[in-house]
Amino acid sequence: MITTPTAIDSLHIRYLEQIKAIDSTENGQDVRQGLQQGAKTLPPRYFYDEKGSLLFEDICNLPEYYPTRTEAGILQEYALEIASITGNCELVELGSGSSSKTRFLLNAYQTLYSSLNYVPIDVSGEILAASAKQLLSDYSTLKVRGLVGTYEQALAQLTPSSLPTRIILFLGSTLGNFYPQQSDRFLAQIINALQPGDYFLLGVDLQKPKAILEAAYNDSQGVTAAFNLNMLAHLNWRFRGNFALKNFVHRAIYNEKEGRIEMYLDCLRSHQVRLESLDLTVEFRQGESILTEISRKFNLDTLEQNVQERGLSILQTQTDDRGWFGVILCQK
Ligand code: AVI
């Protein structure tokens, strides 16, 4: 999943201090484990090969997929306020993707302060390089240091901030893709990477009626279905597999009890799949499902309490008019 960035043209390279491949040793043990258990699962990180990352960008622009647009609206409205509360600081973004929403924050920090230091972190080197290049041509004072890798690895390898204060951005409700235990561990890692006085900006999707949620993950153009199925194509090239995509179909449901979307690939006919590099053969029965992703939908009060119990102060929480999405600014 971790790819080396494509060439950055020489005009920009001086600003790209470092783009590191920090996760090149993958052995697929997570795939083996997920496919060998009774209720099969696959880790959502396998969505994001080059094609999957592009499909995710398409999802963000779908009429039914409200989270990206709603969070962007909140950031657009409050970016200047956020930047004036934090003062000038280094912006570190986990899962930066195309950085399009981050532009509202970059604009605000550029307006208020003279220097702009941005550390985007993403598993896709191609997307990271392309967006860094575009940002560098759009922001005259910007310095970018991109890191290619998983969040955990990047957090562990963060060097001291280039400015006295740092803000870590974790937007897009990616926290929702973690199970509660993983999310607890991850929040602990973020807090550990912050110095006292540093900030954390968290964007989360909130609980809302089932019909709105299910439409967002079962879009009418079938882009989410293609994104889900692409995980099998990714496993095919990464582990020399022979998944036939026609044997599976996308399904997403809202599990109200758990407060989460569950995304599945349902198996249409009994068959065997071989993943050569893992020396693994998997039996699939007609009607069985692979759980490929959960997307938890949060209750703001519960989440704020959780964050505070970890020693962060909440400085402000903003939502959109419909109360569909929340952006929480915290300080260590
Ligand atoms: C990246 N993540 C927050 C998205 C979500 O909404 O959980 C991934 C996604 N899966 C299907 N659509 C979008």
XYZ file of C-alpha atoms and ligand atoms in Angstrom:
345
model
C 0.000 0.000 0.000
C 2.902 2.313 0.626
C 4.231 3.691 -2.591
C 7.168 5.870 -3.448
C 6.146 9.324 -4.648
C 6.491 10.222 -8.272
C 9.099 12.828 -9.187
C 8.528 16.338 -7.891
C 9.689 18.981 -10.308
C 12.866 20.824 -9.405
C 11.109 24.132 -8.793
C 9.444 22.610 -5.768
C 11.925 20.117 -4.461
C 13.664 22.603 -2.189
C 10.467 22.896 -0.207
C 9.891 19.199 -0.020
C 12.384 18.564 2.716
C 11.483 14.935 2.991
C 9.054 12.432 1.670
C 9.921 9.183 3.345
C 8.730 5.691 2.532
C 8.321 4.493 6.078
C 6.296 1.377 5.596
C 7.725 -0.831 2.923
C 7.706 -4.125 4.777
C 4.274 -5.552 4.658
C 3.722 -9.230 5.013
C -0.064 -9.468 4.861
C -0.483 -11.158 8.230
C -3.518 -8.945 8.828
C -5.110 -10.297 5.618
C -4.333 -13.893 6.576
C -5.804 -13.408 10.029
C -8.934 -11.627 8.768
C -9.733 -14.250 6.136
C -9.095 -17.225 8.365
C -11.561 -16.354 11.094
C -15.213 -17.497 11.221
C -16.684 -14.083 10.381
C -14.251 -12.845 7.713
C -12.868 -9.309 7.830
C -10.310 -7.312 5.850
C -8.468 -4.228 7.157
C -9.762 -0.964 5.618
C -6.212 0.200 4.954
C -6.281 -2.045 1.858
C -8.833 0.301 0.278
C -6.108 2.799 -0.435
C -3.950 1.713 -3.323
C -3.619 4.335 -6.053
C -6.988 3.534 -7.636
C -8.698 3.281 -4.233
C -7.384 6.687 -3.179
C -8.785 8.196 -6.382
C -12.122 6.450 -5.828
C -12.193 7.877 -2.311
C -11.702 11.357 -3.772
C -14.724 10.649 -5.995
C -16.755 9.509 -2.974
C -16.034 12.834 -1.277
C -17.731 14.635 -4.172
C -20.849 12.441 -4.303
C -24.184 14.140 -3.611
C -25.092 11.526 -0.971
C -21.716 11.633 0.820
C -22.265 14.706 3.015
C -19.291 14.399 5.488
C -16.563 16.007 3.366
C -18.710 18.909 2.241
C -20.130 19.485 5.711
C -16.746 19.443 7.420
C -15.351 21.762 4.729
C -18.179 24.219 5.475
C -17.310 24.217 9.185
C -13.614 24.725 8.463
C -14.336 27.507 6.015
C -16.426 29.301 8.623
C -14.118 28.832 11.618
C -10.590 28.569 10.189
C -9.629 32.145 11.065
C -10.975 31.730 14.582
C -9.041 28.480 15.018
C -5.834 30.055 13.692
C -6.185 33.062 15.969
C -6.766 30.846 19.028
C -3.704 28.671 18.343
C -1.346 31.397 17.147
C 1.226 30.485 14.532
C 1.999 26.777 14.612
C 3.185 23.873 12.533
C 0.273 22.002 10.955
C 0.610 18.215 10.977
C -2.179 16.390 9.160
C -2.882 12.677 9.550
C -4.427 11.247 6.372
C -4.043 14.421 4.361
C -5.154 12.952 0.986
C -5.569 15.808 -1.476
C -5.465 18.364 1.399
C -8.415 20.191 -0.125
C -10.248 20.920 3.162
C -6.956 21.844 4.795
C -6.716 24.772 2.422
C -9.212 26.684 4.574
C -6.786 26.357 7.481
C -3.726 27.110 5.343
C -5.466 30.249 4.054
C -6.216 31.352 7.605
C -2.689 30.734 8.913
C -1.217 32.439 5.856
C -3.475 35.447 6.379
C -2.574 35.812 10.049
C 1.085 34.753 10.121
C 4.136 35.117 7.928
C 5.339 31.504 7.812
C 3.367 28.405 6.935
C 4.735 24.980 7.875
C 2.752 21.917 6.867
C 3.513 18.228 7.477
C 0.995 16.093 5.536
C 1.005 12.365 6.298
C -0.625 9.828 4.004
C -0.238 6.216 2.911
C -0.423 7.192 -0.747
C 2.875 8.662 -1.934
C 1.382 9.612 -5.314
C -1.447 11.636 -3.834
C 0.869 13.202 -1.256
C 3.390 14.275 -3.889
C 0.715 15.621 -6.239
C -1.028 17.626 -3.537
C 2.261 18.938 -2.080
C 3.274 20.142 -5.523
C -0.024 21.909 -6.058
C 0.028 23.509 -2.597
C 3.569 24.755 -3.095
C 2.593 26.558 -6.244
C -0.463 28.084 -4.547
C 1.071 29.226 -1.221
C 4.148 31.390 -1.542
C 5.372 31.048 2.058
C 4.570 27.349 2.460
C 7.114 24.772 3.604
C 6.021 21.165 3.202
C 7.552 18.074 4.712
C 5.440 15.118 3.607
C 5.578 11.698 5.246
C 4.422 8.577 3.418
C 3.269 5.916 5.817
C 0.711 4.780 8.330
C -0.426 7.194 11.020
C 1.160 5.147 13.770
C 4.554 5.044 12.093
C 4.474 8.708 11.194
C 3.465 9.743 14.725
C 6.299 7.664 16.132
C 8.766 9.313 13.739
C 7.704 12.942 14.059
C 10.734 15.127 14.621
C 10.477 18.242 16.829
C 8.160 20.899 15.454
C 9.643 23.551 13.176
C 7.718 26.191 15.157
C 7.269 26.506 18.931
C 3.738 25.085 18.730
C 2.172 22.330 16.681
C -1.398 21.450 15.765
C -2.228 17.894 14.761
C -5.201 17.678 12.394
C -7.239 14.497 12.169
C -10.153 15.342 9.915
C -12.722 13.523 7.803
C -13.988 11.341 10.679
C -11.300 8.743 10.025
C -11.405 8.111 13.776
C -14.735 6.410 13.020
C -12.968 3.706 11.020
C -11.268 2.453 14.189
C -12.825 0.035 16.661
C -13.118 1.586 20.144
C -9.930 -0.096 21.421
C -7.918 0.941 18.359
C -9.292 4.438 18.662
C -8.273 4.631 22.342
C -4.756 3.501 21.470
C -4.557 5.946 18.608
C -5.749 8.923 20.651
C -3.138 8.008 23.261
C -0.455 8.049 20.532
C -1.573 11.462 19.295
C -1.567 12.908 22.789
C 1.870 11.432 23.320
C 3.125 13.184 20.169
C 1.878 16.560 21.452
C 3.899 18.789 23.760
C 2.073 20.685 26.522
C 0.440 23.691 24.844
C 0.120 21.940 21.447
C -3.275 21.595 19.774
C -5.375 18.822 18.292
C -8.178 19.418 15.770
C -10.531 16.474 15.354
C -13.332 16.208 12.756
C -16.049 13.605 13.408
C -19.246 12.470 11.756
C -22.217 12.528 14.137
C -25.182 10.219 14.704
C -28.169 10.949 12.487
C -31.141 9.135 10.886
C -30.368 5.762 9.347
C -31.695 6.670 5.876
C -29.209 9.548 5.481
C -26.316 7.397 6.644
C -27.178 4.416 4.477
C -27.601 6.598 1.384
C -24.110 8.050 1.971
C -22.555 4.564 1.831
C -24.783 3.130 -0.939
C -24.545 5.922 -3.486
C -26.625 5.782 -6.637
C -23.607 5.974 -8.966
C -21.988 2.898 -7.441
C -18.719 4.647 -6.567
C -18.705 3.299 -3.000
C -19.365 -0.179 -4.396
C -16.380 0.197 -6.747
C -14.243 1.460 -3.828
C -15.222 -1.543 -1.709
C -14.623 -4.076 -4.513
C -11.311 -2.445 -5.404
C -9.932 -3.782 -2.144
C -10.017 -7.259 -3.708
C -8.254 -6.007 -6.843
C -5.643 -4.455 -4.549
C -5.120 -7.763 -2.736
C -4.804 -9.482 -6.119
C -1.864 -7.351 -7.222
C -0.270 -7.057 -3.809
C -0.410 -10.735 -2.854
C -0.712 -12.393 -6.292
C -4.342 -13.285 -5.628
C -7.158 -14.464 -7.876
C -10.233 -12.841 -6.345
C -12.893 -12.580 -9.089
C -14.688 -9.322 -8.332
C -17.862 -10.619 -10.009
C -18.215 -13.121 -7.154
C -18.840 -10.338 -4.617
C -21.263 -7.492 -4.168
C -21.101 -4.342 -2.003
C -23.483 -3.815 0.944
C -23.516 -1.089 3.600
C -25.910 -0.983 6.553
C -26.229 1.234 9.627
C -26.030 -0.812 12.813
C -28.044 1.408 15.146
C -27.143 -0.500 18.277
C -23.412 -0.003 17.662
C -23.865 3.448 16.096
C -21.827 2.521 13.039
C -22.010 1.899 9.321
C -20.791 -1.587 8.425
C -19.520 -2.182 4.919
C -19.469 -5.714 3.564
C -18.564 -7.649 0.453
C -21.195 -10.383 0.128
C -20.165 -13.564 -1.615
C -22.512 -14.547 -4.460
C -21.309 -18.131 -5.045
C -19.250 -20.702 -3.190
C -15.681 -20.784 -4.449
C -12.003 -20.810 -3.468
C -9.558 -17.910 -3.603
C -5.800 -18.268 -3.666
C -3.343 -15.590 -2.476
C -0.061 -16.928 -3.817
C 2.394 -14.663 -1.945
C 0.734 -15.523 1.344
C 0.553 -19.237 0.459
C -3.089 -18.979 1.489
C -6.214 -20.641 0.095
C -9.557 -19.377 1.380
C -12.949 -21.057 1.006
C -15.940 -18.777 0.466
C -19.539 -19.939 0.869
C -22.432 -18.400 -1.053
C -24.124 -15.854 1.222
C -21.167 -15.253 3.524
C -19.757 -11.746 3.944
C -16.413 -10.040 4.457
C -16.605 -7.015 6.772
C -14.299 -4.467 5.134
C -15.008 -1.325 7.174
C -16.856 0.151 10.101
C -17.555 3.863 10.196
C -18.630 4.915 13.676
C -20.937 7.880 14.095
C -20.260 9.856 17.234
C -22.191 11.498 20.017
C -20.419 14.804 20.700
C -20.910 14.808 24.481
C -19.507 11.295 24.862
C -16.549 12.044 22.625
C -15.739 15.332 24.370
C -15.802 13.563 27.703
C -13.489 10.859 26.365
C -11.013 13.451 25.093
C -11.087 15.388 28.369
C -10.495 12.253 30.403
C -7.263 11.891 28.437
C -6.007 15.220 29.700
C -6.886 17.472 26.764
C -8.821 20.713 27.279
C -11.565 21.418 24.786
C -11.249 24.975 23.539
C -14.183 24.941 21.161
C -16.519 22.591 19.310
C -18.213 23.646 16.090
C -20.949 21.879 14.158
C -22.896 22.690 11.007
C -26.509 23.972 11.228
C -27.967 20.460 10.910
C -25.664 19.075 13.609
C -24.356 16.411 11.219
C -20.625 16.881 11.713
C -18.430 18.190 14.521
C -14.978 19.786 14.656
C -13.353 19.856 18.090
C -10.325 21.998 18.941
C -8.371 20.709 21.958
C -5.153 21.661 23.700
C -2.742 19.539 25.685
C -12.147 7.600 5.381
N -13.399 7.368 6.059
C -13.660 8.373 7.074
C -14.554 7.153 5.162
C -15.845 6.938 5.997
O -16.827 7.616 5.697
O -15.817 6.142 6.927
C -14.312 5.963 4.255
C -15.484 5.621 3.395
N -15.960 4.438 3.203
C -16.964 4.483 2.385
N -17.196 5.729 2.073
C -16.259 6.470 2.685
